[in-house]
Coordinates of C-alpha atoms in Angstrom, one line a residue:
M1 CA -48.5 -108.1 27.3
S2 CA -47.1 -110.4 30.1
A3 CA -48.3 -110.9 33.6
A4 CA -45.1 -109.5 35.0
F5 CA -45.4 -106.3 33.0
M6 CA -49.0 -105.8 34.2
L7 CA -48.0 -106.2 37.8
R8 CA -45.3 -103.5 37.4
L9 CA -47.6 -101.2 35.4
L10 CA -50.7 -101.4 37.6
P11 CA -49.7 -98.9 40.3
R12 CA -49.1 -96.2 37.7
L13 CA -52.4 -96.9 35.8
F14 CA -54.6 -97.5 38.8
P15 CA -53.3 -96.1 42.2
R16 CA -54.7 -97.6 45.3
G17 CA -57.9 -95.8 46.4
A18 CA -58.8 -94.7 42.9
R19 CA -62.3 -95.6 41.6
A20 CA -62.3 -98.3 39.0
P21 CA -64.2 -97.8 35.8
L22 CA -67.0 -100.2 35.2
S23 CA -66.8 -102.7 32.3
R24 CA -69.6 -104.4 30.4
N25 CA -67.3 -107.3 29.6
L26 CA -67.1 -108.6 33.2
S27 CA -70.4 -110.5 33.3
S28 CA -70.5 -113.8 35.2
S29 CA -71.9 -115.6 32.2
A30 CA -68.9 -114.6 30.1
A31 CA -66.6 -115.9 32.8
E32 CA -68.4 -119.2 32.8
E33 CA -68.2 -119.8 29.0
P34 CA -66.0 -122.8 28.2
R35 CA -62.7 -121.4 26.9
V36 CA -61.2 -124.8 26.0
L37 CA -62.9 -127.8 24.5
L38 CA -61.5 -131.3 24.9
T39 CA -62.7 -134.2 22.7
R40 CA -61.3 -137.7 22.5
D41 CA -61.6 -140.2 19.7
A42 CA -61.6 -143.6 21.4
A43 CA -61.1 -145.4 18.1
T44 CA -57.8 -143.7 17.3
G45 CA -56.6 -142.5 20.7
V46 CA -56.4 -138.9 19.4
A47 CA -57.5 -136.0 21.6
T48 CA -58.3 -132.6 20.2
V49 CA -57.9 -129.5 22.4
T50 CA -59.7 -126.4 20.9
L51 CA -59.1 -122.8 22.1
N52 CA -62.8 -121.8 22.1
R53 CA -62.9 -118.0 22.1
G54 CA -63.0 -117.5 18.4
G55 CA -64.8 -114.1 18.6
K56 CA -61.8 -112.7 20.4
L57 CA -59.2 -114.5 18.2
N58 CA -58.8 -116.9 21.1
A59 CA -57.0 -114.2 23.2
L60 CA -56.0 -115.4 26.6
D61 CA -58.0 -114.3 29.6
L62 CA -57.8 -115.8 33.0
P63 CA -60.5 -118.4 32.5
M64 CA -58.7 -119.6 29.4
F65 CA -55.3 -119.7 31.2
R66 CA -56.9 -121.8 34.0
Q67 CA -58.8 -124.2 31.6
L68 CA -55.9 -124.7 29.3
A69 CA -53.5 -125.6 32.1
A70 CA -56.2 -127.9 33.6
T71 CA -56.7 -129.6 30.3
A72 CA -53.0 -130.2 29.8
R73 CA -52.8 -131.7 33.3
E74 CA -55.7 -133.9 32.6
L75 CA -54.0 -135.3 29.4
I76 CA -50.7 -135.8 31.3
S77 CA -52.4 -138.5 33.4
D78 CA -54.6 -140.0 30.6
K79 CA -52.9 -143.2 29.4
S80 CA -55.6 -143.8 26.7
V81 CA -54.5 -140.8 24.7
R82 CA -51.8 -141.5 22.0
A83 CA -51.6 -138.1 20.3
V84 CA -53.0 -134.6 20.9
V85 CA -53.9 -131.9 18.5
V86 CA -54.2 -128.3 19.8
C87 CA -56.1 -125.9 17.5
G88 CA -58.1 -122.6 17.7
A89 CA -61.7 -122.0 16.8
G90 CA -62.6 -119.2 14.4
R91 CA -60.3 -116.9 12.4
G92 CA -57.1 -117.5 14.2
F93 CA -55.1 -119.8 16.5
C94 CA -54.4 -117.2 19.3
A95 CA -53.8 -113.5 19.3
G96 CA -51.9 -113.5 22.7
I97 CA -53.1 -112.2 26.0
D98 CA -56.4 -110.3 26.2
A99 CA -54.9 -107.2 27.8
K100 CA -58.3 -105.5 28.3
S101 CA -59.5 -108.4 30.4
V102 CA -56.4 -109.5 32.2
A103 CA -55.2 -105.9 33.0
H104 CA -58.7 -104.5 33.8
P105 CA -58.3 -102.3 36.9
L106 CA -60.8 -104.3 38.9
R107 CA -58.8 -107.5 38.6
A108 CA -55.3 -106.7 37.3
R109 CA -53.5 -107.0 40.6
E110 CA -55.0 -110.4 41.5
N111 CA -54.8 -111.6 37.9
A112 CA -51.1 -110.9 37.7
A113 CA -50.5 -112.5 41.1
E114 CA -52.4 -115.6 40.0
L115 CA -50.5 -115.8 36.7
L116 CA -47.1 -115.4 38.3
H117 CA -47.8 -117.8 41.2
R118 CA -45.6 -120.9 41.2
P119 CA -46.7 -123.6 43.6
E120 CA -44.1 -125.1 45.8
G121 CA -42.2 -127.8 44.0
A122 CA -43.4 -126.7 40.6
V123 CA -41.0 -125.5 37.9
S124 CA -43.5 -123.2 36.1
N125 CA -46.2 -120.7 37.0
L126 CA -49.7 -120.5 35.5
A127 CA -48.6 -118.2 32.6
Q128 CA -45.9 -120.7 31.7
D129 CA -48.1 -123.8 32.3
V130 CA -50.3 -123.2 29.2
A131 CA -47.3 -123.6 27.0
F132 CA -44.8 -125.7 29.0
L133 CA -47.1 -128.4 30.3
W134 CA -47.6 -129.8 26.7
R135 CA -44.0 -131.1 27.0
K136 CA -45.1 -133.1 30.1
V137 CA -47.9 -134.9 28.2
P138 CA -46.5 -138.4 27.4
A139 CA -48.3 -138.4 24.0
P140 CA -47.0 -136.2 21.2
V141 CA -48.7 -132.8 21.0
I142 CA -49.3 -131.2 17.6
A143 CA -50.2 -127.5 17.4
V144 CA -52.3 -126.5 14.4
T145 CA -52.1 -122.8 13.6
H146 CA -54.0 -120.5 11.2
G147 CA -54.8 -116.8 11.0
V148 CA -52.7 -115.3 13.7
C149 CA -50.3 -116.8 16.2
F150 CA -49.0 -113.9 18.2
G151 CA -47.3 -113.5 21.6
G152 CA -48.7 -116.0 24.1
G153 CA -50.3 -117.9 21.2
L154 CA -46.9 -118.5 19.6
Q155 CA -45.5 -119.6 22.9
I156 CA -48.3 -122.1 23.3
A157 CA -47.6 -123.4 19.8
L158 CA -43.8 -123.7 20.6
G159 CA -44.7 -125.8 23.6
A160 CA -46.1 -128.4 21.4
D161 CA -43.9 -131.2 19.9
M162 CA -44.8 -130.3 16.3
R163 CA -46.5 -127.5 14.5
V164 CA -48.6 -127.6 11.3
T165 CA -49.7 -124.2 9.9
S166 CA -51.8 -122.7 7.2
P167 CA -49.9 -120.9 4.4
T168 CA -51.4 -117.5 5.4
C169 CA -50.8 -117.7 9.2
R170 CA -48.8 -114.8 10.6
F171 CA -46.5 -115.1 13.6
S172 CA -44.9 -112.7 16.1
V173 CA -43.2 -113.0 19.5
M174 CA -44.9 -109.6 19.9
E175 CA -43.8 -108.8 23.5
A176 CA -41.2 -106.3 22.3
K177 CA -44.2 -104.1 21.3
W178 CA -44.8 -103.6 25.1
G179 CA -41.1 -103.2 26.0
I180 CA -41.0 -106.6 27.8
I181 CA -39.7 -110.1 27.2
P182 CA -41.8 -113.3 26.5
D183 CA -42.4 -115.1 29.8
M184 CA -44.5 -118.1 28.9
S185 CA -41.7 -120.6 28.6
L186 CA -40.3 -119.4 25.3
T187 CA -36.8 -119.4 26.8
V188 CA -37.1 -123.2 27.1
T189 CA -38.8 -124.0 23.8
I190 CA -37.2 -121.6 21.2
R191 CA -33.6 -122.6 22.0
E192 CA -34.3 -126.1 20.6
L193 CA -35.6 -124.7 17.3
V194 CA -33.6 -121.8 16.1
P195 CA -30.0 -120.4 16.6
K196 CA -29.5 -117.9 19.3
D197 CA -29.1 -114.9 16.9
V198 CA -32.4 -115.7 15.2
A199 CA -34.2 -116.0 18.6
L200 CA -32.7 -112.6 19.7
E201 CA -33.8 -110.9 16.5
L202 CA -37.4 -112.2 16.8
V203 CA -37.6 -111.4 20.5
M204 CA -36.0 -107.9 20.2
T205 CA -38.0 -106.7 17.1
G206 CA -41.3 -108.4 17.7
R207 CA -41.8 -108.3 14.0
V208 CA -44.6 -110.1 12.2
F209 CA -43.5 -112.9 9.8
E210 CA -45.3 -115.3 7.5
A211 CA -45.7 -119.1 7.5
E212 CA -43.0 -119.6 4.8
E213 CA -40.4 -117.8 6.9
A214 CA -41.5 -119.7 10.0
L215 CA -40.9 -122.9 8.2
K216 CA -37.5 -121.8 7.0
L217 CA -36.5 -120.7 10.5
G218 CA -37.6 -124.1 11.9
L219 CA -40.5 -122.7 14.0
V220 CA -43.1 -124.8 12.3
T221 CA -42.9 -128.4 11.1
R222 CA -44.8 -128.1 7.9
I223 CA -47.3 -126.0 6.0
A224 CA -50.7 -127.4 4.8
D225 CA -53.6 -125.9 2.9
D226 CA -55.9 -127.4 5.6
P227 CA -53.6 -127.6 8.6
L228 CA -56.3 -129.2 10.9
V229 CA -56.9 -132.1 8.5
E230 CA -53.1 -132.6 8.2
G231 CA -52.6 -132.3 11.9
Q232 CA -55.2 -134.9 12.6
R233 CA -53.8 -137.2 9.9
L234 CA -50.3 -136.9 11.5
A235 CA -51.8 -137.6 14.9
R236 CA -53.6 -140.7 13.7
E237 CA -50.4 -142.0 12.0
I238 CA -48.4 -141.5 15.2
A239 CA -51.2 -143.1 17.2
T240 CA -50.7 -146.4 15.3
R241 CA -47.1 -146.7 16.7
S242 CA -46.1 -148.3 20.0
P243 CA -47.3 -145.8 22.7
D244 CA -44.3 -146.8 24.8
A245 CA -41.8 -146.1 22.1
V246 CA -43.5 -142.8 21.2
A247 CA -43.6 -141.6 24.8
A248 CA -40.0 -142.7 25.3
A249 CA -38.8 -140.9 22.2
K250 CA -40.5 -137.7 23.4
R251 CA -39.1 -138.0 26.9
L252 CA -35.6 -138.8 25.5
L253 CA -35.3 -136.0 23.0
H254 CA -36.7 -133.4 25.3
A255 CA -34.3 -134.4 28.0
A256 CA -31.2 -134.7 25.8
Y257 CA -31.7 -132.2 23.0
T258 CA -29.7 -129.4 24.8
G259 CA -27.8 -131.6 27.3
D260 CA -24.3 -132.8 27.2
E261 CA -23.3 -135.7 25.0
A262 CA -22.5 -138.2 27.8
R263 CA -25.8 -137.6 29.5
A264 CA -27.7 -138.0 26.2
L265 CA -26.1 -141.3 25.5
D266 CA -26.7 -142.6 29.0
L267 CA -30.4 -141.6 28.8
E268 CA -30.7 -143.2 25.4
M269 CA -29.4 -146.5 26.8
E270 CA -31.6 -146.3 29.9
V271 CA -34.8 -145.6 27.9
Q272 CA -34.0 -148.4 25.4
K273 CA -33.5 -151.0 28.1
K274 CA -37.0 -150.3 29.4
L275 CA -38.5 -150.8 25.9
L276 CA -36.7 -154.0 24.9
G277 CA -38.9 -157.0 25.3
G278 CA -42.0 -155.0 26.3
W279 CA -45.4 -156.0 25.0
N280 CA -45.8 -152.9 22.8
M281 CA -42.4 -153.6 21.2
V282 CA -43.4 -157.1 20.4
A283 CA -46.7 -155.9 19.0
A284 CA -45.0 -153.3 16.9
S285 CA -42.5 -155.8 15.6
A286 CA -45.3 -158.2 14.6
K287 CA -46.8 -155.4 12.4
A288 CA -43.6 -154.5 10.7

C-alpha cells in the first residue's frame, strides 16, 4: 500500500470528527526501537545496513522510513566506505509497507503527508528516498534478499546497484493488489533492468514470482545458497579496487544507461579524464 493511496483512502475510512480506535501497537517504546542497524568494517571498508524489524518481516513503518533514509544520507557523505550491503534481519528481507501502522487512523493523515513531502530542491520524497538514495551513495550498494521481497521491499532492493538472493526468496511488485502503482522510485530503477512489457506485466498483475525467474528477468544479479555471505564476499572484492574508479563507474553508468549516445560518450570521456593520473589509478596499476 503506497502513501499516496492512503492519503486518498483516509477520508472514507476515517471521516473528520470520528473517534479513533485505540491500538496497543502504538507504544512509545516500540517507536524508539532501532529499525535500521549500520555497522562498518574499518579493515575492509564494507558497511552493512540491516533492516531490523524481523518480527514483522521488516515491514516499513514510519520510523523505518526515517531511519533508512537517514542511513543512506549518512553513507552518501562517508568517504571511508567502499561498499555497502543492505540486508534484512529474521525470516525475510522486507514485506513492504506496514499498512496497519502507517495507515492507522490516529496517524494516517500525517504519516501520508510526511511520506509524500518533497523538500524544496529535492528530486524525491521520503517514500522514494529509502530506495532512490542508494543510487546517490558513491560506493556500490548490494542488496541481499531472502524470504520475501514484496512491494516497497522490492523497490528498496531495485534501488541497489546489485542484488544477491537466496534460492527460495519470493518477489512481487504487489501494489496492484491495492489497485495502485508502485511509487517508491520503481519507475526509475526497473527501466534499467527489464524491457517495458515485462515491467508492465509485473506492475499490472502484482503476481508473486520465485528467485529463478527474477534472475532470468534480470531483477537480481545472482542466486546464492547463503546470499549474505556471497553479498559480503562481493562487497569485499569490490572494496579492494580503486575507490575513485568504482565511484566513477557507478556515476557514469547510472547517468548514461538510459541517456542518448552522444551524452553517454561525452560523460565517459569527462569521467576518465578525472581518473587518469590520479593516486588511486597509480595504486591500482601497481597491484595489477
